[in-house]
Amino acid sequence: MENRNDIAGATASTEAFATHHIRLSIDGTDILSDIDLSFPKGEFVALVGHNGSGKSSLLKIIGRQLLPTAGSARYAGRDVSSFPERAFARSVAYLPQDVSTSTDMTVRELVRCGRYPWHGPLGRFTRTDGEKVEEALALTHLEPLADRIVATLSGGERQRAWLAMLVAQDTECLLLDEPTAALDIAHQIEVLSLIRRLSHEKALSVVIVLHDINMAARFCDRICALKRGRIVANGRPDEILTRERLQEIYGIDMDVIAAPKTGYPLAYAC
């Protein structure tokens, strides 16, 4: 039977993911070029950059949703393509941009879907499965909404429900593709605060695609910036949010101040 132990070296490696000379070309157009990158275990890492810079494509490659044209992606020291499907899903959870399907389910039914990698299509839903579902509902503060239809929830509540499904999956890594894209600022802060808390409380490795550099600086441990399919910056938020780096990433004049009360670096266009 497949289990998390099938992922040999996961506990020994200090890397969650690593990419080696990744290249992606679609219809003759280079989307990603020579991507060499390491994602340290236990960190909350943001991928930022212009639209079309390759952020989502890179996330899909490390999450086994897309095959690179050249190069390789590794998880726990092994090529991601070498894992049995369910074994990989027991350690890595992926949330795409479009999560509009299955919204006729209740929140609890949606969260139960996260247990699929553990019992399969014909397996019995066990006491452990039920405990993981209830734990996920509690961690995401969704217990009062557990019997609501997902489609009736607010945007922030819906995103929390999908995150709860991933928490119930009981993985070691979360890959999130723009989970705050359609949310107002209050719900963005709510969802990102939740992800950061889960990352720290459950020692999860998180890679997230974000558009807002200030949200990335406020909530993430590390920021990796792409431009035209190449890595142009990679480091702590205070290393990335400088006038020189922001000019390189976005191609416009920007400056940085310390945000009032919080002290987080805050970038703005000049």
Coordinates of N, CA and C in Angstrom, one line a residue, residues 105-119 124-147 160-171 198 202:
M105 N -21.7 21.3 -3.2 CA -21.4 20.5 -2.0 C -21.6 21.3 -0.8
T106 N -21.8 20.7 0.4 CA -21.7 21.4 1.6 C -20.2 21.6 1.9
V107 N -19.9 22.4 2.8 CA -18.5 22.6 3.2 C -17.8 21.3 3.7
R108 N -18.6 20.6 4.6 CA -18.0 19.4 5.1 C -17.8 18.3 4.0
E109 N -18.7 18.3 3.0 CA -18.5 17.3 1.9 C -17.3 17.7 1.1
L110 N -17.1 19.0 0.8 CA -15.9 19.4 0.1 C -14.6 19.1 0.9
V111 N -14.6 19.3 2.2 CA -13.4 19.0 3.0 C -13.2 17.5 3.0
R112 N -14.2 16.7 3.0 CA -14.0 15.3 3.0 C -13.3 14.8 1.7
C113 N -13.4 15.6 0.6 CA -12.7 15.2 -0.6 C -11.2 15.2 -0.4
G114 N -10.7 16.0 0.5 CA -9.3 16.0 0.8 C -8.7 14.7 1.3
R115 N -9.6 13.8 1.7 CA -9.1 12.5 2.2 C -9.0 11.4 1.2
Y116 N -9.3 11.8 -0.1 CA -9.3 10.8 -1.2 C -7.9 10.1 -1.3
P117 N -6.8 10.9 -1.3 CA -5.5 10.2 -1.5 C -5.2 9.1 -0.4
W118 N -5.9 9.1 0.7 CA -5.7 8.2 1.8 C -6.5 6.9 1.7
H119 N -7.7 7.0 1.1 CA -8.6 5.8 1.0 C -8.9 5.4 -0.4
R124 N -12.9 2.7 2.4 CA -13.8 3.1 3.4 C -13.4 4.3 4.1
F125 N -14.3 5.2 4.3 CA -14.0 6.5 5.1 C -13.9 6.1 6.6
T126 N -12.7 6.2 7.1 CA -12.4 5.7 8.5 C -12.6 6.8 9.5
R127 N -12.5 6.3 10.8 CA -12.5 7.3 11.9 C -11.4 8.3 11.8
T128 N -10.2 7.9 11.3 CA -9.1 8.8 11.1 C -9.5 9.9 10.1
D129 N -10.1 9.4 9.0 CA -10.5 10.4 8.0 C -11.5 11.4 8.6
G130 N -12.4 10.9 9.4 CA -13.4 11.9 10.0 C -12.7 12.8 10.9
E131 N -11.7 12.4 11.7 CA -11.0 13.2 12.6 C -10.2 14.3 11.9
K132 N -9.6 13.9 10.7 CA -8.9 14.9 10.0 C -9.8 16.0 9.4
V133 N -11.0 15.6 9.0 CA -12.0 16.5 8.4 C -12.4 17.5 9.5
E134 N -12.7 17.0 10.7 CA -13.1 17.9 11.8 C -12.0 18.8 12.2
E135 N -10.8 18.3 12.2 CA -9.6 19.1 12.6 C -9.4 20.2 11.6
A136 N -9.6 19.9 10.3 CA -9.4 20.9 9.3 C -10.5 22.0 9.4
L137 N -11.7 21.6 9.7 CA -12.8 22.6 9.9 C -12.5 23.5 11.1
A138 N -12.0 22.9 12.1 CA -11.6 23.7 13.3 C -10.5 24.6 13.1
L139 N -9.4 24.2 12.4 CA -8.3 25.0 12.1 C -8.6 26.2 11.2
T140 N -9.6 26.0 10.3 CA -9.9 27.1 9.4 C -11.2 27.9 9.9
H141 N -11.6 27.6 11.1 CA -12.8 28.2 11.8 C -14.0 28.1 10.9
L142 N -14.2 26.9 10.4 CA -15.4 26.7 9.5 C -16.5 25.9 10.1
E143 N -16.3 25.5 11.4 CA -17.3 24.6 12.0 C -18.7 25.2 11.9
P144 N -19.0 26.5 12.2 CA -20.3 27.0 12.1 C -20.9 26.9 10.7
L145 N -20.0 26.8 9.7 CA -20.5 26.8 8.3 C -20.4 25.4 7.6
A146 N -20.2 24.4 8.4 CA -19.9 23.1 7.8 C -21.0 22.5 7.0
D147 N -22.2 22.9 7.3 CA -23.4 22.3 6.6 C -24.0 23.3 5.6
R160 N -11.5 29.7 2.3 CA -11.2 29.0 3.5 C -11.7 27.5 3.4
A161 N -12.8 27.3 2.7 CA -13.3 26.0 2.6 C -12.4 25.1 1.7
W162 N -11.9 25.7 0.6 CA -10.9 25.0 -0.2 C -9.6 24.7 0.5
L163 N -9.2 25.7 1.3 CA -8.0 25.5 2.1 C -8.2 24.4 3.1
A164 N -9.4 24.3 3.7 CA -9.7 23.3 4.7 C -9.6 21.9 4.0
M165 N -10.1 21.8 2.8 CA -9.9 20.6 2.0 C -8.5 20.1 1.9
L166 N -7.6 21.1 1.7 CA -6.2 20.8 1.6 C -5.6 20.4 2.9
V167 N -6.1 21.1 4.0 CA -5.6 20.8 5.3 C -6.0 19.3 5.7
A168 N -7.2 18.9 5.3 CA -7.7 17.6 5.6 C -6.9 16.6 4.8
Q169 N -6.3 17.0 3.7 CA -5.4 16.1 2.9 C -4.2 15.7 3.7
D170 N -3.9 16.5 4.7 CA -2.8 16.1 5.7 C -1.5 16.0 5.0
T171 N -1.1 17.0 4.2 CA 0.1 16.9 3.4 C 1.2 17.7 4.2
L198 N -1.4 28.4 9.5 CA -1.3 26.9 9.2 C 0.1 26.5 8.9
K202 N 1.5 23.9 11.6 CA 1.6 22.5 11.1 C 3.0 22.3 10.4

